[in-house]
Short mmCIF file of C-alpha atoms in Angstrom, two decimals:
data_model
loop_
_atom_site.label_atom_id
_atom_site.label_comp_id
_atom_site.label_asym_id
_atom_site.label_seq_id
_atom_site.Cartn_x
_atom_site.Cartn_y
_atom_site.Cartn_z
CA MET A 1 19.77 -0.71 -8.82
CA ALA A 2 20.84 2.93 -8.89
CA THR A 3 24.80 3.41 -9.18
CA ALA A 4 24.80 7.08 -8.99
CA THR A 5 22.97 9.75 -7.04
CA MET A 6 19.49 10.17 -8.64
CA THR A 7 17.78 13.36 -9.39
CA PRO A 8 14.45 13.74 -7.80
CA PRO A 9 11.68 13.34 -10.46
CA LYS A 10 8.94 15.65 -11.50
CA VAL A 11 5.44 15.02 -9.99
CA ARG A 12 3.22 14.53 -12.72
CA GLN A 13 -0.26 14.20 -11.31
CA THR A 14 -1.66 16.18 -8.25
CA ASN A 15 -5.50 15.91 -8.85
CA MET A 16 -7.78 13.15 -7.84
CA LEU A 17 -9.16 10.46 -10.16
CA VAL A 18 -12.83 9.97 -10.22
CA GLY A 19 -14.48 8.12 -13.05
CA GLY A 20 -11.71 8.30 -15.30
CA LYS A 21 -11.33 11.98 -14.99
CA TRP A 22 -8.51 13.89 -13.16
CA LEU A 23 -10.33 16.51 -11.19
CA GLU A 24 -9.80 19.21 -8.56
CA SER A 25 -11.65 18.65 -5.28
CA ARG A 26 -15.07 20.31 -5.30
CA SER A 27 -14.06 22.49 -2.46
CA GLY A 28 -11.09 23.73 -4.30
CA LYS A 29 -8.78 22.91 -1.29
CA ARG A 30 -5.39 21.24 -1.78
CA PHE A 31 -2.96 20.14 0.70
CA PRO A 32 0.86 19.97 0.66
CA THR A 33 2.88 16.71 0.38
CA VAL A 34 6.37 17.31 1.96
CA ASN A 35 9.88 16.09 1.12
CA PRO A 36 11.17 14.29 4.47
CA VAL A 37 14.78 15.24 3.59
CA THR A 38 14.21 18.99 3.41
CA GLU A 39 10.71 19.43 4.79
CA GLN A 40 9.81 21.55 1.75
CA VAL A 41 6.70 21.08 -0.08
CA ILE A 42 6.99 18.70 -3.14
CA ALA A 43 3.34 19.49 -4.48
CA GLU A 44 0.03 20.55 -3.51
CA VAL A 45 -2.44 17.76 -3.88
CA ALA A 46 -6.22 17.89 -4.40
CA GLU A 47 -7.96 17.34 -0.97
CA GLY A 48 -11.10 15.28 -1.14
CA ASP A 49 -13.90 15.64 1.18
CA ALA A 50 -17.36 13.79 1.45
CA ALA A 51 -18.57 15.33 -1.78
CA ASP A 52 -15.54 14.01 -3.64
CA VAL A 53 -15.99 10.69 -2.07
CA ASP A 54 -19.50 10.44 -2.99
CA ALA A 55 -18.76 11.20 -6.69
CA ALA A 56 -15.95 8.49 -6.55
CA VAL A 57 -18.27 5.86 -4.90
CA LYS A 58 -20.79 6.66 -7.51
CA ALA A 59 -18.28 6.17 -10.26
CA ALA A 60 -17.12 2.95 -8.86
CA ARG A 61 -20.78 1.75 -8.31
CA ALA A 62 -21.65 2.46 -11.82
CA ALA A 63 -18.65 0.80 -13.24
CA PHE A 64 -19.37 -2.25 -10.93
CA ASP A 65 -23.43 -2.44 -11.56
CA SER A 66 -23.43 -1.59 -15.20
CA GLY A 67 -19.94 -1.29 -16.38
CA PRO A 68 -17.80 -3.81 -18.10
CA TRP A 69 -15.43 -4.87 -15.20
CA SER A 70 -17.45 -7.22 -12.97
CA ARG A 71 -18.81 -8.84 -16.32
CA MET A 72 -15.53 -9.01 -18.12
CA ASP A 73 -14.13 -12.42 -18.93
CA ALA A 74 -11.79 -12.88 -15.94
CA ARG A 75 -9.02 -13.85 -17.95
CA ASP A 76 -9.21 -10.38 -19.60
CA ARG A 77 -9.11 -8.72 -16.31
CA GLY A 78 -5.82 -10.65 -15.57
CA ARG A 79 -4.32 -9.51 -18.94
CA LEU A 80 -5.10 -5.84 -17.81
CA MET A 81 -3.48 -6.27 -14.62
CA ASN A 82 -0.43 -7.75 -16.30
CA LYS A 83 -0.46 -4.87 -18.55
CA LEU A 84 -0.30 -2.51 -15.83
CA ALA A 85 2.43 -4.45 -14.08
CA ASP A 86 4.39 -4.23 -17.44
CA LEU A 87 3.99 -0.56 -17.42
CA MET A 88 5.27 -0.29 -13.81
CA GLU A 89 8.24 -2.34 -14.76
CA ALA A 90 8.87 -0.06 -17.68
CA ASN A 91 8.63 3.17 -15.53
CA ILE A 92 10.40 1.45 -12.60
CA GLN A 93 13.08 4.15 -12.22
CA GLU A 94 10.63 7.04 -12.10
CA LEU A 95 8.32 5.30 -9.71
CA ALA A 96 11.01 4.43 -7.23
CA ALA A 97 12.42 7.93 -7.23
CA LEU A 98 8.68 9.14 -6.66
CA GLU A 99 8.56 6.90 -3.63
CA THR A 100 11.88 7.95 -2.32
CA LEU A 101 11.01 11.65 -2.94
CA ASP A 102 7.76 11.52 -1.13
CA ASN A 103 8.51 8.78 1.63
CA GLY A 104 12.30 9.34 2.25
CA LYS A 105 13.31 5.78 1.76
CA PRO A 106 16.73 5.04 0.30
CA ILE A 107 16.36 4.73 -3.50
CA ARG A 108 18.21 1.40 -3.14
CA ASP A 109 15.37 0.08 -1.14
CA ALA A 110 12.75 1.29 -3.56
CA LEU A 111 14.34 -0.35 -6.45
CA ALA A 112 15.29 -3.62 -4.74
CA ALA A 113 12.13 -4.13 -2.71
CA ASP A 114 9.10 -1.85 -3.09
CA LEU A 115 8.79 -1.75 -6.76
CA PRO A 116 9.67 -5.43 -7.52
CA LEU A 117 7.30 -6.61 -4.87
CA ALA A 118 4.37 -4.34 -6.06
CA ILE A 119 4.91 -5.50 -9.63
CA ASP A 120 5.02 -9.20 -8.38
CA CYS A 121 1.88 -8.59 -6.35
CA LEU A 122 -0.19 -7.34 -9.34
CA ARG A 123 1.02 -10.29 -11.56
CA TYR A 124 0.38 -12.87 -8.80
CA TYR A 125 -3.22 -11.71 -8.44
CA ALA A 126 -3.61 -11.37 -12.32
CA GLY A 127 -2.90 -15.06 -12.29
CA TRP A 128 -5.65 -15.69 -9.76
CA ALA A 129 -8.25 -13.87 -11.92
CA ASP A 130 -9.46 -16.87 -13.81
CA LYS A 131 -8.99 -19.46 -11.00
CA LEU A 132 -11.52 -18.18 -8.36
CA THR A 133 -13.69 -21.36 -8.17
CA GLY A 134 -16.39 -22.37 -5.90
CA ASP A 135 -17.10 -25.80 -4.32
CA VAL A 136 -19.41 -28.64 -4.63
CA ILE A 137 -20.73 -29.74 -1.24
CA PRO A 138 -22.04 -33.29 -0.31
CA ILE A 139 -25.31 -32.99 1.43
CA ARG A 140 -27.87 -35.37 2.54
CA GLY A 141 -30.73 -36.06 -0.14
CA ASN A 142 -30.97 -36.02 -3.85
CA TYR A 143 -29.57 -32.38 -4.09
CA PHE A 144 -26.89 -30.78 -5.72
CA CYS A 145 -25.22 -27.99 -3.63
CA TYR A 146 -22.52 -25.87 -4.77
CA THR A 147 -20.90 -22.53 -4.22
CA ARG A 148 -19.51 -19.82 -6.30
CA ARG A 149 -17.43 -16.91 -5.58
CA GLU A 150 -18.53 -13.46 -6.95
CA PRO A 151 -16.98 -9.84 -6.40
CA VAL A 152 -18.34 -8.08 -3.32
CA GLY A 153 -18.79 -4.77 -5.12
CA VAL A 154 -17.18 -1.56 -4.36
CA ALA A 155 -14.02 -1.70 -2.10
CA GLY A 156 -12.93 1.18 -0.03
CA GLN A 157 -9.29 1.15 0.53
CA ILE A 158 -7.19 3.22 2.97
CA ILE A 159 -3.44 2.95 3.08
CA PRO A 160 -0.55 4.24 5.06
CA TRP A 161 2.72 6.09 4.19
CA ASN A 162 5.41 3.40 5.07
CA PHE A 163 5.16 1.36 1.75
CA PRO A 164 2.88 3.50 -0.54
CA ILE A 165 3.21 1.85 -3.66
CA LEU A 166 3.38 -1.50 -2.25
CA MET A 167 0.47 -0.97 -0.07
CA ALA A 168 -1.55 0.27 -3.11
CA ALA A 169 -0.65 -3.01 -5.09
CA TRP A 170 -1.71 -5.27 -2.15
CA LYS A 171 -5.16 -3.60 -2.12
CA TRP A 172 -5.63 -3.34 -5.76
CA GLY A 173 -4.47 -6.83 -6.81
CA PRO A 174 -7.13 -8.96 -5.02
CA ALA A 175 -10.00 -6.49 -5.60
CA LEU A 176 -9.24 -6.17 -9.41
CA ALA A 177 -8.70 -9.87 -9.68
CA ALA A 178 -12.12 -10.65 -8.05
CA GLY A 179 -14.11 -8.12 -10.24
CA CYS A 180 -14.40 -5.30 -7.67
CA THR A 181 -14.03 -1.60 -8.25
CA ILE A 182 -12.15 0.59 -6.01
CA VAL A 183 -12.25 3.79 -4.03
CA MET A 184 -8.74 4.45 -2.61
CA LYS A 185 -7.41 7.03 -0.15
CA PRO A 186 -3.60 7.25 -0.02
CA ALA A 187 -1.87 8.52 3.16
CA GLU A 188 -1.86 12.36 3.20
CA GLN A 189 1.93 11.87 3.60
CA THR A 190 2.66 10.18 0.39
CA PRO A 191 -0.12 10.40 -2.35
CA VAL A 192 1.99 10.91 -5.31
CA THR A 193 3.16 7.20 -6.22
CA CYS A 194 -0.64 6.22 -5.95
CA LEU A 195 -1.78 8.96 -8.25
CA ARG A 196 0.96 7.87 -10.82
CA MET A 197 0.06 4.26 -10.51
CA ALA A 198 -3.66 5.24 -11.36
CA GLU A 199 -2.31 7.06 -14.58
CA LEU A 200 -0.48 3.87 -15.65
CA ALA A 201 -3.75 1.83 -14.89
CA GLN A 202 -5.63 4.10 -17.33
CA GLU A 203 -2.87 3.73 -19.88
CA ALA A 204 -3.03 0.02 -19.35
CA GLY A 205 -6.77 0.16 -20.44
CA ILE A 206 -8.51 -0.59 -17.04
CA PRO A 207 -11.81 0.92 -17.68
CA ASP A 208 -12.96 4.26 -16.32
CA GLY A 209 -14.50 4.10 -12.75
CA VAL A 210 -12.84 0.93 -11.87
CA ILE A 211 -10.09 2.67 -9.91
CA ASN A 212 -10.83 5.88 -8.26
CA VAL A 213 -8.18 7.79 -6.05
CA VAL A 214 -9.36 10.56 -3.40
CA PRO A 215 -6.34 11.86 -1.43
CA GLY A 216 -6.95 13.70 1.66
CA TYR A 217 -6.76 13.49 5.62
CA GLY A 218 -8.73 11.21 7.91
CA ALA A 219 -12.12 12.87 7.20
CA THR A 220 -11.77 11.69 3.70
CA GLY A 221 -11.20 7.79 4.79
CA ALA A 222 -14.08 8.25 7.41
CA ALA A 223 -16.36 9.37 4.47
CA ILE A 224 -15.39 6.21 2.47
CA VAL A 225 -16.15 4.06 5.65
CA LYS A 226 -19.47 5.52 6.04
CA HIS A 227 -20.75 5.74 2.58
CA PRO A 228 -23.68 3.24 1.98
CA GLY A 229 -22.32 2.69 -1.66
CA VAL A 230 -19.10 0.95 -0.36
CA ASP A 231 -19.40 -2.79 0.38
CA LYS A 232 -16.12 -3.37 1.79
CA ILE A 233 -13.17 -1.73 3.64
CA ALA A 234 -9.68 -2.67 3.45
CA PHE A 235 -7.38 -0.70 5.81
CA THR A 236 -3.83 -0.81 6.81
CA GLY A 237 -2.89 1.41 9.83
CA HIS A 238 -3.11 2.01 13.49
CA TYR A 239 -5.27 -0.20 15.77
CA GLU A 240 -7.18 2.85 17.09
CA THR A 241 -8.24 3.81 13.63
CA ALA A 242 -9.35 0.37 13.11
CA GLN A 243 -11.52 0.52 16.14
CA LYS A 244 -13.20 3.58 14.78
CA ILE A 245 -13.74 1.93 11.37
CA MET A 246 -15.49 -0.87 12.95
CA ILE A 247 -17.87 1.53 14.76
CA ASP A 248 -18.42 3.55 11.58
CA ALA A 249 -18.87 0.48 9.26
CA ALA A 250 -21.43 -1.27 11.69
CA ALA A 251 -24.41 0.82 10.35
CA THR A 252 -23.97 -0.68 6.74
CA LEU A 253 -22.55 -4.06 7.87
CA LYS A 254 -19.56 -3.56 5.60
CA ARG A 255 -16.88 -6.43 5.26
CA LEU A 256 -13.63 -5.25 6.97
CA THR A 257 -10.23 -6.43 6.41
CA PHE A 258 -7.47 -4.82 8.74
CA GLU A 259 -3.70 -5.06 8.81
CA LEU A 260 -2.52 -3.39 11.90
CA GLY A 261 0.81 -2.68 13.63
CA GLY A 262 2.67 -4.88 16.04
CA LYS A 263 5.73 -5.06 18.24
CA SER A 264 7.19 -8.16 16.89
CA PRO A 265 9.93 -9.81 19.05
CA ASN A 266 13.02 -11.65 17.98
CA VAL A 267 14.10 -14.33 20.20
CA VAL A 268 17.94 -15.52 20.07
CA PHE A 269 19.08 -18.50 22.02
CA ALA A 270 22.74 -19.26 22.74
CA ASP A 271 22.95 -22.09 20.21
CA ALA A 272 21.99 -19.58 17.25
CA ASP A 273 24.27 -18.56 14.51
CA LEU A 274 25.23 -15.34 16.13
CA GLU A 275 26.26 -13.56 13.06
CA ALA A 276 22.86 -14.49 11.18
CA ALA A 277 20.69 -13.53 14.24
CA VAL A 278 22.58 -10.13 14.58
CA ALA A 279 22.11 -9.30 10.85
CA GLY A 280 18.57 -10.42 11.16
CA ALA A 281 17.76 -8.31 14.20
CA GLU A 282 19.43 -5.31 12.79
CA PHE A 283 17.41 -5.59 9.29
CA GLY A 284 14.13 -6.22 11.34
CA LEU A 285 14.38 -3.00 13.28
CA PHE A 286 16.04 -0.67 10.95
CA PHE A 287 14.66 -1.66 7.56
CA ASN A 288 12.50 1.24 6.18
CA GLN A 289 13.67 3.49 8.82
CA GLY A 290 12.07 1.12 11.41
CA GLN A 291 8.53 2.08 9.97
CA CYS A 292 7.22 -1.39 9.47
CA CYS A 293 4.11 -3.05 10.72
CA CYS A 294 6.11 -6.16 11.62
CA ALA A 295 9.40 -4.42 12.58
CA GLY A 296 11.39 -6.47 14.92
CA SER A 297 11.29 -3.85 17.63
CA ARG A 298 12.01 -6.23 20.58
CA LEU A 299 14.68 -8.50 21.24
CA PHE A 300 14.69 -11.30 23.81
CA VAL A 301 18.36 -12.68 24.20
CA GLU A 302 19.47 -15.69 26.25
CA GLU A 303 21.52 -14.23 29.24
CA SER A 304 24.76 -16.08 28.47
CA ILE A 305 25.22 -14.25 24.99
CA HIS A 306 23.44 -11.14 25.92
CA ASP A 307 26.55 -8.96 26.26
CA LYS A 308 28.17 -10.47 23.18
CA PHE A 309 25.10 -9.93 20.93
CA VAL A 310 24.43 -6.30 22.11
CA GLU A 311 28.03 -5.44 21.07
CA LYS A 312 27.72 -6.99 17.81
CA VAL A 313 24.24 -5.38 17.09
CA VAL A 314 25.55 -1.92 18.31
CA ALA A 315 28.62 -2.25 16.11
CA ARG A 316 26.47 -3.30 13.07
CA ALA A 317 24.11 -0.41 13.65
CA LYS A 318 27.07 2.05 13.56
CA THR A 319 27.88 1.06 10.02
CA ARG A 320 24.43 2.45 8.84
CA LYS A 321 24.93 5.23 6.48
CA VAL A 322 22.35 8.08 7.14
CA GLY A 323 22.10 10.57 4.34
CA ASP A 324 20.56 11.56 1.07
CA PRO A 325 18.10 8.87 0.11
CA PHE A 326 18.75 9.41 -3.65
CA ASP A 327 22.44 8.49 -2.92
CA PRO A 328 22.70 4.84 -3.87
CA ASN A 329 25.13 4.27 -0.71
CA THR A 330 22.61 5.54 1.70
CA THR A 331 21.10 2.88 3.90
CA GLN A 332 19.04 4.91 6.22
CA GLY A 333 16.89 7.88 5.07
CA PRO A 334 14.68 10.23 7.14
CA GLN A 335 11.51 9.43 9.17
CA VAL A 336 8.59 10.20 6.92
CA ASP A 337 7.76 13.37 8.90
CA SER A 338 8.16 15.37 12.03
CA ASP A 339 5.66 13.46 13.83
CA GLN A 340 7.23 10.13 13.25
CA PHE A 341 10.73 11.58 13.98
CA ASN A 342 9.38 12.95 17.27
CA LYS A 343 7.79 9.76 18.19
#
């Protein structure tokens, strides 16, 4: 945990990763990623389009079909994933600071939650790499029936801006453990930690083409969804975008995994531990500036304790310290951008 106000770090990588090479976009276009605190540009990042996505998919396809990853001993895949987790742990201060710079979340949260959880996620799935077993199925007759689990192929992965590094780990972990290759589009608001993670993946020894990162806007994600060389889409974001993905993926019958938003209620009855319920309700709503898929954004409180509960929740909310997210005493940073602030 940081004990003094940290200095924002230098952004090391702003190009896209395709087939193990760090490239400008084919169009030469770049887009700004903005510091939510100052609304000033942090860096200009390569903006991928359909041509860049095609190159990334071809690289991922080659790495899967004829490269080492899907054929590698599963335990060796797990070893490389653990090495990536080790490198992230060794660079935890830098990665947390990049997350705070690009997303605006308090450094105390990035260090206490986002980075440890991302590292744990990769280690968890590294442990699964050599434990993906099939089943033996009893059937009628003198037959032996069994199933085996195999990697699906190229996974297209589209992630949001609220937990950028953790979302990347959640998507990379199971895909890499299974032997899949990846084409990821990070959110246009927060691309820099994903790009830095990809650098560390190279340093860990994950082969070229296994992880490809193509930053950009919605059209970049749509190109991934529509590409016939992509076998699966994993998406976290808004339900309306998921509806469009379902339509666009239908032509190629892609497998789909969605994690969408919700309006999660907290229910508090009169016999509850009031202090614990107030603390839980305040955390559920305010954590990560309320920018959570499962934010506790509704409260149902039994009438007999309603007024007392509201009084306590308001008093607790007033104690939050809004300010510079690099100050370890700050508990509430800015919303990620002006669109979210206005909402």
